[in-house]
PDB file of C-alpha atoms in Angstrom:
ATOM      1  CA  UNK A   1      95.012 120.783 107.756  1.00 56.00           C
ATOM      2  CA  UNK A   2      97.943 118.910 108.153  1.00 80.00           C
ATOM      3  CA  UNK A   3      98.040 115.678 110.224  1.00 88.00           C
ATOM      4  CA  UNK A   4      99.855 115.329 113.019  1.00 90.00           C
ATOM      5  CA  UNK A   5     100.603 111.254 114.164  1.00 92.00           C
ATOM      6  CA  UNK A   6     102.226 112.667 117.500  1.00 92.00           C
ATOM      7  CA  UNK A   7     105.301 110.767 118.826  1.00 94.00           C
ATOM      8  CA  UNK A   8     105.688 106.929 119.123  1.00 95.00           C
ATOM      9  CA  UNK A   9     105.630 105.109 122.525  1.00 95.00           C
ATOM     10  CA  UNK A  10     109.437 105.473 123.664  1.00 96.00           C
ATOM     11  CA  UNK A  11     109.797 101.820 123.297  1.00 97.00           C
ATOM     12  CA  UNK A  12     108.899 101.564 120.087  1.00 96.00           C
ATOM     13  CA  UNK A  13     112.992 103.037 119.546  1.00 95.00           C
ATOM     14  CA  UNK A  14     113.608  99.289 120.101  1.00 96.00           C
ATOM     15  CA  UNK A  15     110.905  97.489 120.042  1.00 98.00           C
ATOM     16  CA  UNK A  16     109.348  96.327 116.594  1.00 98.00           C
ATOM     17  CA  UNK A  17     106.295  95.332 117.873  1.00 98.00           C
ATOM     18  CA  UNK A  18     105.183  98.470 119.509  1.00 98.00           C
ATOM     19  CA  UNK A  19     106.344 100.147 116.362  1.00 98.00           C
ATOM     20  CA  UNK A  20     104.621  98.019 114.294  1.00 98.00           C
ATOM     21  CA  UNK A  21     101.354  98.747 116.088  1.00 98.00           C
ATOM     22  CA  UNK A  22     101.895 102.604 116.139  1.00 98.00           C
ATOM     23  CA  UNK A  23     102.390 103.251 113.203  1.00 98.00           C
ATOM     24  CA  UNK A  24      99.309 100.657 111.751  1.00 98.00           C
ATOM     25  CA  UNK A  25      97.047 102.648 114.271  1.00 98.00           C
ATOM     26  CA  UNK A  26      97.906 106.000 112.906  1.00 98.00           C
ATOM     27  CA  UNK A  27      98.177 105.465 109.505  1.00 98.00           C
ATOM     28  CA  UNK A  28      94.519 104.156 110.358  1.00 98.00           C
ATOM     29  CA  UNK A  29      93.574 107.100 112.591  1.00 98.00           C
ATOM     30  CA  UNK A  30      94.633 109.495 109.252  1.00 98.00           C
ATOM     31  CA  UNK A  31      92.707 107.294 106.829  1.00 98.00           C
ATOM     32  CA  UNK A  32      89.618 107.801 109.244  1.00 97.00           C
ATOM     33  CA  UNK A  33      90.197 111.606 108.797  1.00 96.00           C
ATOM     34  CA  UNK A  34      90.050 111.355 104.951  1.00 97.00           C
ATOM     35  CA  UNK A  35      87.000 109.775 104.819  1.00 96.00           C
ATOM     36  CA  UNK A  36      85.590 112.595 106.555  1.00 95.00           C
ATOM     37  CA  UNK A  37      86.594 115.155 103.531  1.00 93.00           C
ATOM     38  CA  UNK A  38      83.384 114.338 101.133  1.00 91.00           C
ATOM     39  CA  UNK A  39      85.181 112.354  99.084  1.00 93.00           C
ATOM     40  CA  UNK A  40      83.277 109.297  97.030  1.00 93.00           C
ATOM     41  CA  UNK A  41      83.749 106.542  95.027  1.00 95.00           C
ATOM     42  CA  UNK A  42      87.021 106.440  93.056  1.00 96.00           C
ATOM     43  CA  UNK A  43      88.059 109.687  94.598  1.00 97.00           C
ATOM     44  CA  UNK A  44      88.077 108.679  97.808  1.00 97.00           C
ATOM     45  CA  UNK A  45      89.933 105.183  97.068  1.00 96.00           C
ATOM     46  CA  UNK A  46      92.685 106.779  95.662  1.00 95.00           C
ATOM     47  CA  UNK A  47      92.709 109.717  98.285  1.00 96.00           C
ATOM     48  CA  UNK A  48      93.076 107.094 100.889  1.00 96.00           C
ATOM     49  CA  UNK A  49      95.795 105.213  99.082  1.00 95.00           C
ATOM     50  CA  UNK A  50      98.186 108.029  98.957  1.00 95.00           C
ATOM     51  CA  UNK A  51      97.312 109.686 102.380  1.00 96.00           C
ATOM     52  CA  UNK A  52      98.486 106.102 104.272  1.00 97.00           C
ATOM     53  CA  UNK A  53     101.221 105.378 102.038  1.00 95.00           C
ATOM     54  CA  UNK A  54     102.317 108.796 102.664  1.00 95.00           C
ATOM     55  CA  UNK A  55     102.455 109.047 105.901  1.00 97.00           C
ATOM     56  CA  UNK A  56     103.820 105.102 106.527  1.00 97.00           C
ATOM     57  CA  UNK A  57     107.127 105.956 104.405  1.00 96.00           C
ATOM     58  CA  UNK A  58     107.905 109.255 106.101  1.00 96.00           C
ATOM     59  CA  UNK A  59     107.383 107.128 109.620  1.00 97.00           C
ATOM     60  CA  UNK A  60     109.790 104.758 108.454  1.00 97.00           C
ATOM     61  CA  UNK A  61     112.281 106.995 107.186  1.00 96.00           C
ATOM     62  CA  UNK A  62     112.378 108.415 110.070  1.00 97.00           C
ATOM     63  CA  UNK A  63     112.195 105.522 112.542  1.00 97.00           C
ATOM     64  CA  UNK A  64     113.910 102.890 110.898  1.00 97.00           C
ATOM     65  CA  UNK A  65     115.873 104.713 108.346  1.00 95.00           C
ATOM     66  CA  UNK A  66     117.907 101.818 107.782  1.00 94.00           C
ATOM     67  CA  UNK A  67     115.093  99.313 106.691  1.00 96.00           C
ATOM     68  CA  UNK A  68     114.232  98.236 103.444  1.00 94.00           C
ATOM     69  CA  UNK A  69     110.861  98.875 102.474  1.00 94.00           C
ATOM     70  CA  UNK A  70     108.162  96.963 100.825  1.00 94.00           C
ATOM     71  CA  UNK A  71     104.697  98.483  99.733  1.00 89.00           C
ATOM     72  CA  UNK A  72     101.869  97.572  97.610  1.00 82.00           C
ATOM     73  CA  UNK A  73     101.258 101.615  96.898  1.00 76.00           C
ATOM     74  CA  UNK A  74     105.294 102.144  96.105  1.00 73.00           C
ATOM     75  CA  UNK A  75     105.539  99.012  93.670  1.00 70.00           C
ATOM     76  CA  UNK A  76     102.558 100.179  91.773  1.00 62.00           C
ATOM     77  CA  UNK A  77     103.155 103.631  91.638  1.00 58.00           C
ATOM     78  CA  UNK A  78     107.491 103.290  90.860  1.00 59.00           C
ATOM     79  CA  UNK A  79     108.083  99.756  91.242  1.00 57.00           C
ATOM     80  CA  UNK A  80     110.142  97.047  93.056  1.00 65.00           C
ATOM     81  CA  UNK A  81     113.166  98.229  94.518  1.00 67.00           C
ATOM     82  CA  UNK A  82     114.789  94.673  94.243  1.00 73.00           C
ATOM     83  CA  UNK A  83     117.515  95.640  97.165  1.00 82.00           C
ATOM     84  CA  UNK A  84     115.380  94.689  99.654  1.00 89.00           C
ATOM     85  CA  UNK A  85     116.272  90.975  98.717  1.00 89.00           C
ATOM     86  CA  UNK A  86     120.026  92.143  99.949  1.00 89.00           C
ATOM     87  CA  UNK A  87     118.428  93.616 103.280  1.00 92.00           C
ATOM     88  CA  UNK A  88     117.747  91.736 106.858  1.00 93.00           C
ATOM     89  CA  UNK A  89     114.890  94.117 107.624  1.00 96.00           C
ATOM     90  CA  UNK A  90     112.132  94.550 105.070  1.00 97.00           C
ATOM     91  CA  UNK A  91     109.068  96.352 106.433  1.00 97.00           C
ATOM     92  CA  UNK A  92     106.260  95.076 104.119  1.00 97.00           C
ATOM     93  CA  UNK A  93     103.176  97.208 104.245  1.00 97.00           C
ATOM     94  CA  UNK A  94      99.643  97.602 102.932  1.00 97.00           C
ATOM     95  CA  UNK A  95      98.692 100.954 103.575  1.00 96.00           C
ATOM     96  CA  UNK A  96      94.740 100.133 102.862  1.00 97.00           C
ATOM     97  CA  UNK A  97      93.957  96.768 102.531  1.00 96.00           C
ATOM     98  CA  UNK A  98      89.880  97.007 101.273  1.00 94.00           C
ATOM     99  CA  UNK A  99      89.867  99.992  98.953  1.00 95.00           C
ATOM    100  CA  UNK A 100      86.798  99.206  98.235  1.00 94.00           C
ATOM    101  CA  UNK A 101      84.957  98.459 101.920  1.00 95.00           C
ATOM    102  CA  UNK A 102      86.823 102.022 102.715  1.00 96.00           C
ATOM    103  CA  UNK A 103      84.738 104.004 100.115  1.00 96.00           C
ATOM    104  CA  UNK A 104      81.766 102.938 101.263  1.00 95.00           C
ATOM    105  CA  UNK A 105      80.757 104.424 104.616  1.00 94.00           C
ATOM    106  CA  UNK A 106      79.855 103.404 106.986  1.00 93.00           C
ATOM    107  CA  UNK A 107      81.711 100.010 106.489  1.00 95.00           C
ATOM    108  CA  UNK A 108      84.021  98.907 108.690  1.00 95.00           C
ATOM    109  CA  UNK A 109      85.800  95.658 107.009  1.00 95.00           C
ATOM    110  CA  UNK A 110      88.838  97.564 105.430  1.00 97.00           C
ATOM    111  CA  UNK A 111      92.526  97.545 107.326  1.00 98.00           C
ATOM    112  CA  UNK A 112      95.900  99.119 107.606  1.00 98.00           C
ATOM    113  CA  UNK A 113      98.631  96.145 107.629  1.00 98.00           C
ATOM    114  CA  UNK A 114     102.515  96.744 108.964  1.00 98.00           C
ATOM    115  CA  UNK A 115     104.532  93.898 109.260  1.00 98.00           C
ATOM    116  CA  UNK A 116     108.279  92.884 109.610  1.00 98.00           C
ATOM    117  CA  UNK A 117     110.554  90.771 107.549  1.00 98.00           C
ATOM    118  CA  UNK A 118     114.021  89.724 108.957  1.00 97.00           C
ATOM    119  CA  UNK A 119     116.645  87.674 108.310  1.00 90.00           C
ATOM    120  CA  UNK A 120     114.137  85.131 106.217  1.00 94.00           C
ATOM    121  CA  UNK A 121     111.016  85.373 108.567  1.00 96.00           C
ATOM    122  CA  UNK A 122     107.893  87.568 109.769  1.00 98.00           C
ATOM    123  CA  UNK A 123     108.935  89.119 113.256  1.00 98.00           C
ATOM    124  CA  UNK A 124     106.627  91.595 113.936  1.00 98.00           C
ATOM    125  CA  UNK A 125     103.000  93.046 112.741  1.00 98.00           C
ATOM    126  CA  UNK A 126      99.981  94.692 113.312  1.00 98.00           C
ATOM    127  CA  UNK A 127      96.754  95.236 111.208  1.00 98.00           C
ATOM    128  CA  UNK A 128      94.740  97.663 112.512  1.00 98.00           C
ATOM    129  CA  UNK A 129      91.059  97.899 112.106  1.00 98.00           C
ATOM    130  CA  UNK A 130      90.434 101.733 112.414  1.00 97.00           C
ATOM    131  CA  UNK A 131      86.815 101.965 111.924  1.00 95.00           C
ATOM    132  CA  UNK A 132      86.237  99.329 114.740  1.00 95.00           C
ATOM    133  CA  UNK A 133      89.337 101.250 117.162  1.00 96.00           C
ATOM    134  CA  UNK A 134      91.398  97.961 117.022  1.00 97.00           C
ATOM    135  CA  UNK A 135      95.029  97.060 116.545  1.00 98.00           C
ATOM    136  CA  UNK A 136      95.804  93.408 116.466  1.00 98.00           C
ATOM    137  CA  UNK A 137      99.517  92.699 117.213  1.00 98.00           C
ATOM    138  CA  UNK A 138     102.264  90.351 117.818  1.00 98.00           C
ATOM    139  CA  UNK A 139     103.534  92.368 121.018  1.00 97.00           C
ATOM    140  CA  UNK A 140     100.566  91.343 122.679  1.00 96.00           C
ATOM    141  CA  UNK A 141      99.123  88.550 120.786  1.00 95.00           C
ATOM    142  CA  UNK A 142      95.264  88.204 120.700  1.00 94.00           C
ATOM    143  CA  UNK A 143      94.097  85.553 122.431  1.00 94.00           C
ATOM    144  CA  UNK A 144      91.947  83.509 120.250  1.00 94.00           C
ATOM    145  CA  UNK A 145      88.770  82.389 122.231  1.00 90.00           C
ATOM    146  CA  UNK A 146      86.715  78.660 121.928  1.00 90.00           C
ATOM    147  CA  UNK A 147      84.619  78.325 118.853  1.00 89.00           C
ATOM    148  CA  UNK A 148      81.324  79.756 119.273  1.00 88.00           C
ATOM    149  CA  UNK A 149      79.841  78.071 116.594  1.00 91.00           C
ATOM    150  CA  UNK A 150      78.314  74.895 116.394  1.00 89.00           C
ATOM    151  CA  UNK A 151      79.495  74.461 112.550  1.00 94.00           C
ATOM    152  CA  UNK A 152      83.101  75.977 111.241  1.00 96.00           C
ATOM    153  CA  UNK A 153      82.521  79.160 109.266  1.00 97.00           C
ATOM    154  CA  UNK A 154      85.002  80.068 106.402  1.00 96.00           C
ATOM    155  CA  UNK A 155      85.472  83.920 106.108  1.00 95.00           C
ATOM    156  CA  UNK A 156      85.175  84.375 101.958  1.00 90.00           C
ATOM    157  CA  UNK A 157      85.929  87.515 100.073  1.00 85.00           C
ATOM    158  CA  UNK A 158      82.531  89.486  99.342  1.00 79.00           C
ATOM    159  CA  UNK A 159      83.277  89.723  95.379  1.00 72.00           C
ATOM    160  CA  UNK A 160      85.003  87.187  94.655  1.00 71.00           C
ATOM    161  CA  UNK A 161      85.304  83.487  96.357  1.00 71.00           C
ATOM    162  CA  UNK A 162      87.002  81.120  95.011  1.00 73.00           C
ATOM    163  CA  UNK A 163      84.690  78.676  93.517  1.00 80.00           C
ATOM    164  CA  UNK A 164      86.198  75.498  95.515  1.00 87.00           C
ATOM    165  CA  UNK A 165      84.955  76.595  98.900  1.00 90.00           C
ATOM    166  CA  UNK A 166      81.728  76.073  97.951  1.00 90.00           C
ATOM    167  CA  UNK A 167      82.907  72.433  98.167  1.00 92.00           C
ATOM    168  CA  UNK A 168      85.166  72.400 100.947  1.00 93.00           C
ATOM    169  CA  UNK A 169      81.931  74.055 102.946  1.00 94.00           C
ATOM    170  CA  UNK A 170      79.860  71.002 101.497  1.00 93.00           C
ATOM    171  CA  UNK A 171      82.467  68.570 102.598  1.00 93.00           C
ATOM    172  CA  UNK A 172      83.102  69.837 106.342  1.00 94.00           C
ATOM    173  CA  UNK A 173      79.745  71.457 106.845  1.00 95.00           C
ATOM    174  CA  UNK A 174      80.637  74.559 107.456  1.00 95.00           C
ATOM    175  CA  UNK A 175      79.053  78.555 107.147  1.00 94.00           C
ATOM    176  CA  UNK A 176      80.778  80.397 104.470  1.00 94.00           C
ATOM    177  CA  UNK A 177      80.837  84.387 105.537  1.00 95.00           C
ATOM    178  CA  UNK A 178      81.387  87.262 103.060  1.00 92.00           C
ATOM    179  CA  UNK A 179      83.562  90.069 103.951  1.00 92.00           C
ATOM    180  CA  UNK A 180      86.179  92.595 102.978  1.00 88.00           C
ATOM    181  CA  UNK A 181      90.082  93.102 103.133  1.00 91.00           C
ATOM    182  CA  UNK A 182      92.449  90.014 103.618  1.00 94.00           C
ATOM    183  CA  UNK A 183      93.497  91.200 106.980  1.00 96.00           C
ATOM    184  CA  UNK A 184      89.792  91.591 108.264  1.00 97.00           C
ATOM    185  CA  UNK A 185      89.239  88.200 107.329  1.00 97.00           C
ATOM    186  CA  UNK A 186      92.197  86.665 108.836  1.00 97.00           C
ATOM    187  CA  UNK A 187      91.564  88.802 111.823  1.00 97.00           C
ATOM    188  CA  UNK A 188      88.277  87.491 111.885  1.00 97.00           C
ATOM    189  CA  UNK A 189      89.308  84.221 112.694  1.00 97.00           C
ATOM    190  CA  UNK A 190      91.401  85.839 115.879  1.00 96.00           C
ATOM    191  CA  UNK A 191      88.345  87.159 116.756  1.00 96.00           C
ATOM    192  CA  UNK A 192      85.799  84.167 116.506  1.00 96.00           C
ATOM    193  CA  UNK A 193      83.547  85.630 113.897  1.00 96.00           C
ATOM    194  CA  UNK A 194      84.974  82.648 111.939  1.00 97.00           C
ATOM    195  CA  UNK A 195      86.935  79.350 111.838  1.00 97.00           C
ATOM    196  CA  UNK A 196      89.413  79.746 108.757  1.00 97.00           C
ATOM    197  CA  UNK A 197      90.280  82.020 105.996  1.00 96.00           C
ATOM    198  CA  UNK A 198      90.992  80.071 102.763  1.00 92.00           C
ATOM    199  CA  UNK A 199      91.702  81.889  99.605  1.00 90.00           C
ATOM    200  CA  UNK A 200      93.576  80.423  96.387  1.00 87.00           C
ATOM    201  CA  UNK A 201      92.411  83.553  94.002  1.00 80.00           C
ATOM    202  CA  UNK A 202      95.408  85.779  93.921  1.00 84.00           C
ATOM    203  CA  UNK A 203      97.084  88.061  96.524  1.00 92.00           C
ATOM    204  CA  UNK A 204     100.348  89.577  97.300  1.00 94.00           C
ATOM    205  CA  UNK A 205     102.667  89.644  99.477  1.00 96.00           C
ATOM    206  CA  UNK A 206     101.141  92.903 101.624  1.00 96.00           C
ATOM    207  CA  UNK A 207      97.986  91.521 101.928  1.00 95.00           C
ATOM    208  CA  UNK A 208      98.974  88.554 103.865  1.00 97.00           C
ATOM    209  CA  UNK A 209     102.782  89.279 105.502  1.00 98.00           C
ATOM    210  CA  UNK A 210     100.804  91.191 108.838  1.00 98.00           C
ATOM    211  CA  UNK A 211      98.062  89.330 109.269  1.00 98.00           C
ATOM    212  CA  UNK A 212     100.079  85.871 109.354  1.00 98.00           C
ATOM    213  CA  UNK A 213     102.147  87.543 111.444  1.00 98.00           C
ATOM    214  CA  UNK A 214      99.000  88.835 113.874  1.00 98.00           C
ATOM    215  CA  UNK A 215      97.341  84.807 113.536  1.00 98.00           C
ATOM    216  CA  UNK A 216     101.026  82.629 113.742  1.00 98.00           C
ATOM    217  CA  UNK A 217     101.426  84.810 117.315  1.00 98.00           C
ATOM    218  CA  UNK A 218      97.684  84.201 118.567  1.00 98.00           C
ATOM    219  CA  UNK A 219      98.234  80.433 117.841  1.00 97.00           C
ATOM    220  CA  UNK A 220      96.498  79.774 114.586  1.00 98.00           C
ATOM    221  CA  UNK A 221      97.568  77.457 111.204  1.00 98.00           C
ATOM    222  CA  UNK A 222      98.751  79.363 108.361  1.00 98.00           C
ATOM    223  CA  UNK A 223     100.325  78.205 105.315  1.00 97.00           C
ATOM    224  CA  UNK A 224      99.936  77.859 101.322  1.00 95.00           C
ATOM    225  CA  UNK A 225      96.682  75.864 100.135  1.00 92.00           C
ATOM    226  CA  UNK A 226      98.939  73.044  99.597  1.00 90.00           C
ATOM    227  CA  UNK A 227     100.276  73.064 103.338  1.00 93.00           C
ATOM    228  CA  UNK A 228     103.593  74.290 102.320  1.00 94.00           C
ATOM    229  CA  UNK A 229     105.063  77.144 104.207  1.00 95.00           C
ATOM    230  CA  UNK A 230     104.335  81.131 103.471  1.00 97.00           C
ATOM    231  CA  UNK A 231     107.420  82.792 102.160  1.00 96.00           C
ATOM    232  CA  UNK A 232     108.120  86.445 102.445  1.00 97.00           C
ATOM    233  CA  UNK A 233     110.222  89.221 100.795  1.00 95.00           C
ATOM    234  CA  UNK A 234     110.908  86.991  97.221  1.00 93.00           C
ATOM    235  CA  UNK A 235     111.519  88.533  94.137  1.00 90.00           C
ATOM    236  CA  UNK A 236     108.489  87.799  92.858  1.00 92.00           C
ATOM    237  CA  UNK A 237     105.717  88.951  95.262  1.00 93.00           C
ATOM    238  CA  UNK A 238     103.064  87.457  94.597  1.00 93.00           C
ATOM    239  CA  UNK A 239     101.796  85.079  96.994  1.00 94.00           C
ATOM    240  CA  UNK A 240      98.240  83.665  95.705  1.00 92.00           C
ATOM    241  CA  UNK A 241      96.832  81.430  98.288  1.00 91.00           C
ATOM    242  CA  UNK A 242      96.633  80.869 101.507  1.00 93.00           C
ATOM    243  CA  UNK A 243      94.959  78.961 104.842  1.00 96.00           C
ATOM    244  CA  UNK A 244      94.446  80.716 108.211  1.00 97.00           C
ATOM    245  CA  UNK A 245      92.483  78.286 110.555  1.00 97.00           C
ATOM    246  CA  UNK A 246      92.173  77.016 113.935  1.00 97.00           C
ATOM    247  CA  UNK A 247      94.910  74.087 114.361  1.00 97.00           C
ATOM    248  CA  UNK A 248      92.074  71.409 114.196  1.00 95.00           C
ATOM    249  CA  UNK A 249      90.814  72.650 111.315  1.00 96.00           C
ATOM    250  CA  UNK A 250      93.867  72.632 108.823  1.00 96.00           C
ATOM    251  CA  UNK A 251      94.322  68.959 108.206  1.00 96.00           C
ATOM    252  CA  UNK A 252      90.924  68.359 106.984  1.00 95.00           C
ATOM    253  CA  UNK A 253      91.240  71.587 104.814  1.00 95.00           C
ATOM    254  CA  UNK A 254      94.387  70.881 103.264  1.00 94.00           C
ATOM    255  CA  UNK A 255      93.389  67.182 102.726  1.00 93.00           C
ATOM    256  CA  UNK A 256      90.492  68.462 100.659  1.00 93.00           C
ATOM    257  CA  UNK A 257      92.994  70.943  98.676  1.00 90.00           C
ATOM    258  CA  UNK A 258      95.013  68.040  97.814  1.00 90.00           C
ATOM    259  CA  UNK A 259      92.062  65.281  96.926  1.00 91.00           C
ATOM    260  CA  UNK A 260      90.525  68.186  94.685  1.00 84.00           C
ATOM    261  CA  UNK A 261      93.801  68.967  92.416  1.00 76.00           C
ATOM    262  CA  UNK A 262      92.909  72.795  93.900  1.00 80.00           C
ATOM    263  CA  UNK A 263      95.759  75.535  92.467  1.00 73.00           C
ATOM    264  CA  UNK A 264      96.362  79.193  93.358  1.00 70.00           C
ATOM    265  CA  UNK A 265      93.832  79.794  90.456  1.00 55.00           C
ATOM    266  CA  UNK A 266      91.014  78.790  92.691  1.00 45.00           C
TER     267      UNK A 266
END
């Protein structure tokens, strides 16, 4: 059966953001529909992969046909096409961000991340969190609520932390909290499941671009573990590190970074 995304709010003609969340919800809405085919394990993971990529490209073709495109599914499948860097409007997308949280019903900490590079900064994005029914987005920015916690909680990645938050927790006391997908976790902050998302153990450029987008528009810190800002659309793409906190949080994180000689190799 063939999928059918419908047809895009009639602002979204104009308007990134609303195009930004579209197309995140959809792509999300026909990754929901692929789990549902009996797939498993690696199957599954790479079923998902294409089905999103898929349908995100032919989107764009046809609604922006005149962007530059950056995905994490194109680049590994083909390659960079390195005249994006000559473009003002690079779409830079994850199609599924937690291929592995996605293959294993009924978990819901996977997401599908759209964002928008122009003229040398994020101006739009939306990760969508399909399994929950959510799209977080810079048209209407979440508003991030007080701190429910007593102590700040870190959001970690499930398989592999980086070993130096196990000191930075020590140091400021806080909760460290396993999950999947980069965008989950920085979406987690949004949401007040956590405090800050700290990670120095390798990413790219599509597995941060939307969510910073989603977290710099709901108020929160984000930069490089060193405090520095987050760059996007570079030649290289790969963007290892990275701190998404609550404002009061980020000095005494990136203090500790700095005290602790802590790199992008965790």
């Amino acid at each position: 059966m063939t999928f059918d995304p419908g047809t895009p709010p009639a602002s979204a003609a104009t308007d990134d953001h609303v195009l930004a969340t579209w197309l995140a919800t959809v792509a999300g809405e026909r990754l929901l529909e692929v789990r549902l085919e009996g797939l498993e394990g690696r199957e599954l993971k790479d079923a998902g992969d294409r089905a999103a990529h898929l349908l995100l490209m032919e989107l764009l073709a046809e609604h922006r046909p005149g962007d530059a495109v950056l995905s994490e599914e194109a680049v590994e499948s083909t390659g960079d096409k390195v005249d994006r860097l000559k473009a003002e409007r690079v779409w830079i997308v994850d199609p599924l961000d937690g291929t592995r949280e996605f293959s294993e019903p009924p978990r819901d900490d996977w997401a599908v991340h759209v964002a928008l590079w122009q003229s040398g900064d994020l101006t739009a994005g939306a990760v969508a969190q399909p399994a929950l029914g959510e799209t977080f987005n810079t048209g209407r920015p979440p508003v991030v609520p007080a701190s429910t916690s007593g102590r700040p909680r870190i959001a970690v990645s499930r398989s592999r932390p980086p070993e130096f938050v196990h000191g930075l927790a020590r140091e400021i006391d806080a909760e460290l909290v396993a999950m999947g997908s980069a965008g989950v976790k920085v979406m987690s902050v949004v949401r007040d499941l956590t405090d800050a998302y700290v990670h120095a153990g390798g990413q790219y450029e599509w597995d941060s671009a939307a969510p910073v987008a989603v977290a710099r528009a709901a108020g929160l810190f984000t930069s490089r573990i060193d405090g520095s800002p987050l760059a996007y659309n570079q030649a290289d793409v790969y963007l290892p590190d990275l701190i998404v906190c609550r404002p009061e949080l980020a000095e005494r994180i990136i203090d500790f970074v700095q005290r602790n000689g802590v790199t992008s190799a965790g």
